[in-house]
Short mmCIF file of C-alpha atoms in Angstrom, two decimals:
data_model
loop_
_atom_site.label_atom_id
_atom_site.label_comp_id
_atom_site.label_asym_id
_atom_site.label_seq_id
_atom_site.Cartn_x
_atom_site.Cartn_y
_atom_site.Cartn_z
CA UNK A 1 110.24 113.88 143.48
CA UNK A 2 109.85 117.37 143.70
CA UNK A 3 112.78 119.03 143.47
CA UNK A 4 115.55 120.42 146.79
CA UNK A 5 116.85 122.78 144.60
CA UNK A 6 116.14 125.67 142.07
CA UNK A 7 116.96 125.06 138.52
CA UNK A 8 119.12 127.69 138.67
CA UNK A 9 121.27 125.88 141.46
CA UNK A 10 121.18 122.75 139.75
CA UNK A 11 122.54 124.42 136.30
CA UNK A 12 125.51 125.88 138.34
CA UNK A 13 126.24 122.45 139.44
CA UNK A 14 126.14 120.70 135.89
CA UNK A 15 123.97 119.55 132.88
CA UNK A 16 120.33 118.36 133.30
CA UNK A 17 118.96 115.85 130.81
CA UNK A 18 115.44 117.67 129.10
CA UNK A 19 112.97 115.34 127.79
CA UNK A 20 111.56 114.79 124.26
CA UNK A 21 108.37 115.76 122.22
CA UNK A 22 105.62 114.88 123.72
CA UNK A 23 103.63 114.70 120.83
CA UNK A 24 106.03 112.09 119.78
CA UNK A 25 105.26 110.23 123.05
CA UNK A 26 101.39 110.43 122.84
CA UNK A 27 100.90 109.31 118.96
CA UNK A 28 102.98 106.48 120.33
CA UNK A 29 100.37 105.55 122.88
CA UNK A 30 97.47 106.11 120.02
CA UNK A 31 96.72 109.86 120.39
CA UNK A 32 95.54 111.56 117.37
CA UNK A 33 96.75 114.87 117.50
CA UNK A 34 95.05 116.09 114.45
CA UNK A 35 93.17 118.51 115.90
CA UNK A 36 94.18 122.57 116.14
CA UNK A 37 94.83 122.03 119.84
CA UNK A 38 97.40 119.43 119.43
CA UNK A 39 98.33 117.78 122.38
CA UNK A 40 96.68 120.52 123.94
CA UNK A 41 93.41 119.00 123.59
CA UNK A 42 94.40 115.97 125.59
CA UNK A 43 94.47 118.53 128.74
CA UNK A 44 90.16 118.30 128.59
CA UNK A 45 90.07 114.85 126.91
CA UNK A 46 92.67 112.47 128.03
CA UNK A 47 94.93 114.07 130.95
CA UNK A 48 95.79 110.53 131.65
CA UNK A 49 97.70 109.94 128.85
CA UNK A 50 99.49 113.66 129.32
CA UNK A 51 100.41 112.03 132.48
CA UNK A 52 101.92 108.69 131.07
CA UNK A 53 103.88 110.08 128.09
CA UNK A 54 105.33 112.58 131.04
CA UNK A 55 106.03 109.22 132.78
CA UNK A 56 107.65 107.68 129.75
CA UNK A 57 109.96 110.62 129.55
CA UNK A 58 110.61 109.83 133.64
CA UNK A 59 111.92 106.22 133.01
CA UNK A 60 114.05 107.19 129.99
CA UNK A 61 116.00 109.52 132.56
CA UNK A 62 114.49 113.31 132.25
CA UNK A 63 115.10 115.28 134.78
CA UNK A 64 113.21 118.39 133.31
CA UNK A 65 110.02 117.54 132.04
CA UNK A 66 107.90 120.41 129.38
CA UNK A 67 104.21 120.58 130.22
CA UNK A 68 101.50 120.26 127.20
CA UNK A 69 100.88 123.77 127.25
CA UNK A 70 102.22 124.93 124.47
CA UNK A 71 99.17 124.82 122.29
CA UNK A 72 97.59 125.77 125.36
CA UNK A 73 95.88 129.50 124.96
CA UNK A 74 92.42 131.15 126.25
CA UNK A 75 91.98 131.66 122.63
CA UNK A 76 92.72 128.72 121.06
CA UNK A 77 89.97 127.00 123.93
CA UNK A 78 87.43 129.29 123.16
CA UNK A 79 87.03 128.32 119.40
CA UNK A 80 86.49 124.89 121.38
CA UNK A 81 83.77 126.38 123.63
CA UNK A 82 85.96 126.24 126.67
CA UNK A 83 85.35 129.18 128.82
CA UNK A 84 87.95 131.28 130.55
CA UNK A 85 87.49 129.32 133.91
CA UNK A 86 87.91 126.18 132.72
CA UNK A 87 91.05 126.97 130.21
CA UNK A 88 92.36 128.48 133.35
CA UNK A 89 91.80 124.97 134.94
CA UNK A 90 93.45 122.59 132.22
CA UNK A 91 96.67 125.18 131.87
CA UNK A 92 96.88 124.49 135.79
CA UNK A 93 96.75 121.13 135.37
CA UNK A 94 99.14 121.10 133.10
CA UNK A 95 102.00 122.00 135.72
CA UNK A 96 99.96 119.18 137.88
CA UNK A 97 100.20 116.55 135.48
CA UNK A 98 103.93 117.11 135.16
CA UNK A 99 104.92 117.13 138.70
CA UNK A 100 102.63 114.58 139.36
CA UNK A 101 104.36 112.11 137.08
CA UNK A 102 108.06 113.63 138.61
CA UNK A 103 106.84 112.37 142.09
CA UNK A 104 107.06 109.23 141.09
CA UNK A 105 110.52 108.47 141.21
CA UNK A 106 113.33 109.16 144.02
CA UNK A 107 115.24 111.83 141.99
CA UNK A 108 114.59 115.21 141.46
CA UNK A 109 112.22 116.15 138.99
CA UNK A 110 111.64 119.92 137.57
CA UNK A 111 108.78 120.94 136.04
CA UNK A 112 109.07 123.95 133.13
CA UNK A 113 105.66 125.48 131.97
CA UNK A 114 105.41 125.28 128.37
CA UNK A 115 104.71 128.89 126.79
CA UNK A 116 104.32 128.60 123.05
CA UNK A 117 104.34 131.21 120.26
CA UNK A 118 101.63 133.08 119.05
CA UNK A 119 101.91 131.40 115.94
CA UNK A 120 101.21 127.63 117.89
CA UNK A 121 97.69 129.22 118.55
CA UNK A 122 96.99 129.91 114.77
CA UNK A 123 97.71 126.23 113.82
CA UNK A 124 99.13 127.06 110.66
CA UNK A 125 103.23 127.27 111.01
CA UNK A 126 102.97 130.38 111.88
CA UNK A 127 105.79 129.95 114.87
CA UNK A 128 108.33 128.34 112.00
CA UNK A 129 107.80 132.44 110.31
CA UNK A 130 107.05 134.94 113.23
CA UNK A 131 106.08 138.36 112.02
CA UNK A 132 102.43 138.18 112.66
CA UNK A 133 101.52 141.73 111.86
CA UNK A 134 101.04 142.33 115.64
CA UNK A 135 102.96 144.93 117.76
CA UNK A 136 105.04 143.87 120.82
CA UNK A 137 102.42 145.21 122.47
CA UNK A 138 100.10 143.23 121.05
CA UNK A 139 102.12 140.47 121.41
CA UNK A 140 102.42 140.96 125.19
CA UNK A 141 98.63 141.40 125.85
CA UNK A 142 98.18 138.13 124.10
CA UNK A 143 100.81 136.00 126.35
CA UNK A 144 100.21 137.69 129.66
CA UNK A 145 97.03 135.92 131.50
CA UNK A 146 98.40 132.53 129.84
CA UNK A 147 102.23 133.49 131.72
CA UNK A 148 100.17 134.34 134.80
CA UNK A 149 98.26 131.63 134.94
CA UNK A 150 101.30 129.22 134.90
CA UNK A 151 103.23 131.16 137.14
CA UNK A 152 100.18 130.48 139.77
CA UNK A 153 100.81 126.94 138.80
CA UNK A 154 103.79 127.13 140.93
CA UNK A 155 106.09 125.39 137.53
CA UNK A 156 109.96 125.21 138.25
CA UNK A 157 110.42 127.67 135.09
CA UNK A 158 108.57 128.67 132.37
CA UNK A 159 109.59 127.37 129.11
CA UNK A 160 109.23 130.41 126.69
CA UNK A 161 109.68 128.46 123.69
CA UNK A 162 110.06 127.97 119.75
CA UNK A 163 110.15 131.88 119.48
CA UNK A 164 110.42 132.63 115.89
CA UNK A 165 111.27 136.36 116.10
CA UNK A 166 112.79 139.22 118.38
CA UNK A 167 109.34 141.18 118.47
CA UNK A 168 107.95 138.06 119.95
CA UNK A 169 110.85 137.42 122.63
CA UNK A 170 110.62 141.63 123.88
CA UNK A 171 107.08 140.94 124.24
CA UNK A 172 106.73 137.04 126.11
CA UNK A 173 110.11 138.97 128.43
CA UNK A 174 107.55 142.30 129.30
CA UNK A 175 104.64 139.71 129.65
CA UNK A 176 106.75 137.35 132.61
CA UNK A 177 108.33 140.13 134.36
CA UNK A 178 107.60 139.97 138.02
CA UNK A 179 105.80 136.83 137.97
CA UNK A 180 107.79 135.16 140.29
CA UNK A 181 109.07 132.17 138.19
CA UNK A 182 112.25 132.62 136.38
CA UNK A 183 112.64 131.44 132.67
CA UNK A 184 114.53 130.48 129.86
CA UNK A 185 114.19 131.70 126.35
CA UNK A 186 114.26 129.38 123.46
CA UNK A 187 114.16 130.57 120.02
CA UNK A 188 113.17 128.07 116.83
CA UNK A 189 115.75 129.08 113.92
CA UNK A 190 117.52 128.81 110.57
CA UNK A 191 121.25 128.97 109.80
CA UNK A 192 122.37 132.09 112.18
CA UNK A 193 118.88 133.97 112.43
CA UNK A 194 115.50 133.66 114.01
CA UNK A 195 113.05 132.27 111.13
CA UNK A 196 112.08 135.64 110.76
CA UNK A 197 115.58 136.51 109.80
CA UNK A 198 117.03 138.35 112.80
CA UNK A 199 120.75 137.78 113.57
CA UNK A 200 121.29 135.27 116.88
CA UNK A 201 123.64 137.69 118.01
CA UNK A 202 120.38 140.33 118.74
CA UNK A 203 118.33 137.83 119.28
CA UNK A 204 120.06 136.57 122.54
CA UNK A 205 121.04 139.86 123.52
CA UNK A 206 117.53 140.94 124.61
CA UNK A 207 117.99 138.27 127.51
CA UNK A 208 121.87 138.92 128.34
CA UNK A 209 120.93 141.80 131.35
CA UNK A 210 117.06 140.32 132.31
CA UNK A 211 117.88 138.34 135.79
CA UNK A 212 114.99 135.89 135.39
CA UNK A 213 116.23 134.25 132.68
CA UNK A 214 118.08 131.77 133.68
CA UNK A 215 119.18 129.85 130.44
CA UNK A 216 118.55 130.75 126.32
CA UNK A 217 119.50 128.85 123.65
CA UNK A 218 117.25 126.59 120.61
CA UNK A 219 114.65 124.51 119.79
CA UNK A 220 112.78 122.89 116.94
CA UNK A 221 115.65 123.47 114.77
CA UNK A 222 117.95 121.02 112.98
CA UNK A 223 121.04 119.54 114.94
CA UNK A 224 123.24 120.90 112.59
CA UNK A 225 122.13 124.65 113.57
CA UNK A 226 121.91 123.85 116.67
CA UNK A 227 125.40 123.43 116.88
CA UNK A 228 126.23 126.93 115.39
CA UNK A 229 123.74 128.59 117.90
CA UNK A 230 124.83 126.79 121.69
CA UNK A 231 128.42 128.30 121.48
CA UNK A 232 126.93 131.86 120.18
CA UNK A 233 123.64 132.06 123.24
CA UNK A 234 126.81 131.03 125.89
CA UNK A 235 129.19 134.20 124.81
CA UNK A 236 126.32 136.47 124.17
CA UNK A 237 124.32 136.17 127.28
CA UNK A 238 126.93 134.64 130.03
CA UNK A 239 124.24 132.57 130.88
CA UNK A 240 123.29 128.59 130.68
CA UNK A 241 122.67 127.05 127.19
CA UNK A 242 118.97 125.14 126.55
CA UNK A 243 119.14 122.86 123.50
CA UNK A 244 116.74 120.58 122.33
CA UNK A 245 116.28 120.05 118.63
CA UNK A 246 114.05 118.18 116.45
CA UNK A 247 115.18 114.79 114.54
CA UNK A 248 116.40 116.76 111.24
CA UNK A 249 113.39 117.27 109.78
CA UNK A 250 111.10 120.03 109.23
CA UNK A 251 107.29 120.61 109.38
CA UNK A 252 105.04 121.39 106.08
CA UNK A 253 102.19 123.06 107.58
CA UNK A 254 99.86 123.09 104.23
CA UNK A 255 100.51 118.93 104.68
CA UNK A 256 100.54 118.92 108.09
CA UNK A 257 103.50 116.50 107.90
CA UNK A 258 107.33 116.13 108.39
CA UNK A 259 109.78 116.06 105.18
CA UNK A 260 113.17 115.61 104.60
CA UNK A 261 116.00 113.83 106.68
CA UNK A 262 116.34 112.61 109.68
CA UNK A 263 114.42 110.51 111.24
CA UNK A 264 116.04 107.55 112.82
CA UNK A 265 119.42 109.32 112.58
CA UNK A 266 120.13 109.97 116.37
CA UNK A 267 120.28 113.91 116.35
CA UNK A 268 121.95 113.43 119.37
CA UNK A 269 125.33 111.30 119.76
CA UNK A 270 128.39 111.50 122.27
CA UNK A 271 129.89 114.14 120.01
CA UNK A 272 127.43 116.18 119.79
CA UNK A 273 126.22 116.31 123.28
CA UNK A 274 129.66 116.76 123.99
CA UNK A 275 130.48 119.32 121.57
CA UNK A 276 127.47 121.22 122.86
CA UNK A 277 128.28 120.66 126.67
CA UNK A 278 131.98 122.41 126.40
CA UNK A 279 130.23 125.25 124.70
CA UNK A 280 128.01 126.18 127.66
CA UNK A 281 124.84 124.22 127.04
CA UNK A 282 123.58 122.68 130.66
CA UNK A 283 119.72 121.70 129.03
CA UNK A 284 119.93 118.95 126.83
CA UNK A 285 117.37 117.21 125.14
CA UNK A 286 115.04 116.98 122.11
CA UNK A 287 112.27 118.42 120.63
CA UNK A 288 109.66 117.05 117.75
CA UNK A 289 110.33 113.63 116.31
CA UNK A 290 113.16 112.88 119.45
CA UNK A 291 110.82 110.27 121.85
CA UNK A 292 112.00 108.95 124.93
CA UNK A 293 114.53 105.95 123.42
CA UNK A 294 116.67 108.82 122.61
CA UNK A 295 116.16 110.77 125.92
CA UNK A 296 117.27 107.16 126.99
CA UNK A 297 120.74 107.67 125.19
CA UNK A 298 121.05 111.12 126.50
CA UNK A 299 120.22 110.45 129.97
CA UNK A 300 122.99 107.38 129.89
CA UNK A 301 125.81 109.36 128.26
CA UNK A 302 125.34 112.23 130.81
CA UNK A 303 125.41 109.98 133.67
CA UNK A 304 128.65 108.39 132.08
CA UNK A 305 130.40 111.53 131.75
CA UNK A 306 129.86 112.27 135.51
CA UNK A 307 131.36 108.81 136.80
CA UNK A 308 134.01 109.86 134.60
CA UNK A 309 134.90 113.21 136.38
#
């Protein structure tokens, strides 16, 4: 259901099980994602399976679900041929699609508005590197109408997501200033920097004093650096922790494919969620190659540690 309360209010009341990738969740219901859109494409093509991997994420216990926008850009539709009126329509429906699936059950649901790096819209890893050659400036007239267009979408939050660098952060913070829909501010990293090298410390402190973000913290990282970075976004903003790494692996964009470690190894046990809970984070849940079985997990261990309180 639609949600009573703000996110904020719900964070200040406890921890909120995210979902997983939802790429992960459409290949498993026969998606091919192959194309430069991603699951983007599926907005125009196959919104009913958006929908049902959204679902999927539903049963397995989410209680924050991450729209398919993140490959979602004006630019990136218009190589496509899709006008400006109608990529204004399918980045509106992605917020629709989400709720829609939230309504479904007798809990609340909240809805946060995928915004994805500049680099997602070049298709080439470019958000696992940042540094684009582009001023924050730039980088702010790029993400603005997309931010705006969400934030009309009436989303819960907006998901400002897999940032690889600071330059990017200043400029997706100037671009959803005063649109009346707080957010949280995700960065993807390596070891104790942004993958463009940046220490965490600066990284986080761009969103310590900005009162609509409501949460910072990781994603598509490894486990392991996620747990250096949770206890580091808590004491450096004072504000609510968002964690959701991938499996262990990491992406090869000249392959297109994911090497190394990790999958099938649970990137998220008891001790980690637990680990990560005591150190301030109140999002938890999983990005690429973590599907809903493992939401599942999440969701259960959560809802054992409040019968135990």
């Amino acid at each position: 259901m639609k949600p009573t309360r703000t996110l904020a209010a719900a964070l200040a009341e406890g921890s909120l099980v995210l979902d997983g990738g939802l790429s992960d969740q459409l290949q498993a219901q026969g998606c091919d994602l192959s194309d430069d859109l991603w699951s983007a494409r599926l907005l125009a093509d196959g919104p009913h399976q958006i929908e049902a991997a959204h679902a999927a994420y539903v049963r397995a216990g989410a209680q924050v679900l991450i729209t398919a926008s993140y490959q979602a850009t004006y630019e990136g539709f218009a190589r496509r041929g899709i006008g400006r009126e109608q990529a204004s329509r399918l980045l509106t429906d992605s917020v629709t699609l989400a709720r829609r699936a939230g309504a479904e059950v007798a809990r609340e649901i909240w809805v946060a508005a995928s915004v994805g790096p500049y680099g997602a819209m070049l298709a080439d890893g470019g958000e696992y590197r940042g540094r684009y050659g582009l001023s924050v400036r730039e980088l702010e007239r790029f993400h603005r109408p997309r931010i705006e267009t969400l934030a009309a979408a009436a989303p819960d939050v907006l998901a400002l997501e897999t940032v690889p660098d600071t330059d990017e952060a200043e400029a997706m913070l100037r671009a959803a200033k005063g649109c009346g829909v707080p957010v949280w501010l995700s960065y993807t990293i390596k070891g104790p920097r942004t993958r463009a090298g940046q220490p965490l410390t600066e990284a986080f402190a761009l969103a310590a004093s900005e009162p609509e973000v409501i949460a910072t913290g990781v994603n598509c990282c490894t486990p392991p650096d996620a747990d250096e970075a949770v206890p580091l976004a808590a004491s450096t903003t004072a504000k609510p922790v968002v964690v959701y790494p991938n499996s262990g692996e990491t992406w090869n964009a000249t392959t297109k494919g994911w090497v190394g470690e990790g999958r099938g190894e649970g990137p998220l046990p008891a001790t980690r969620l637990r680990a990560w809970q005591a150190a301030g984070a109140r999002l938890l849940g999983g990005c690429c190659r973590v599907g809903p079985a493992q939401i599942a997990e999440v969701a259960a261990w959560l809802e054992a540690e409040r019968d135990d309180r």
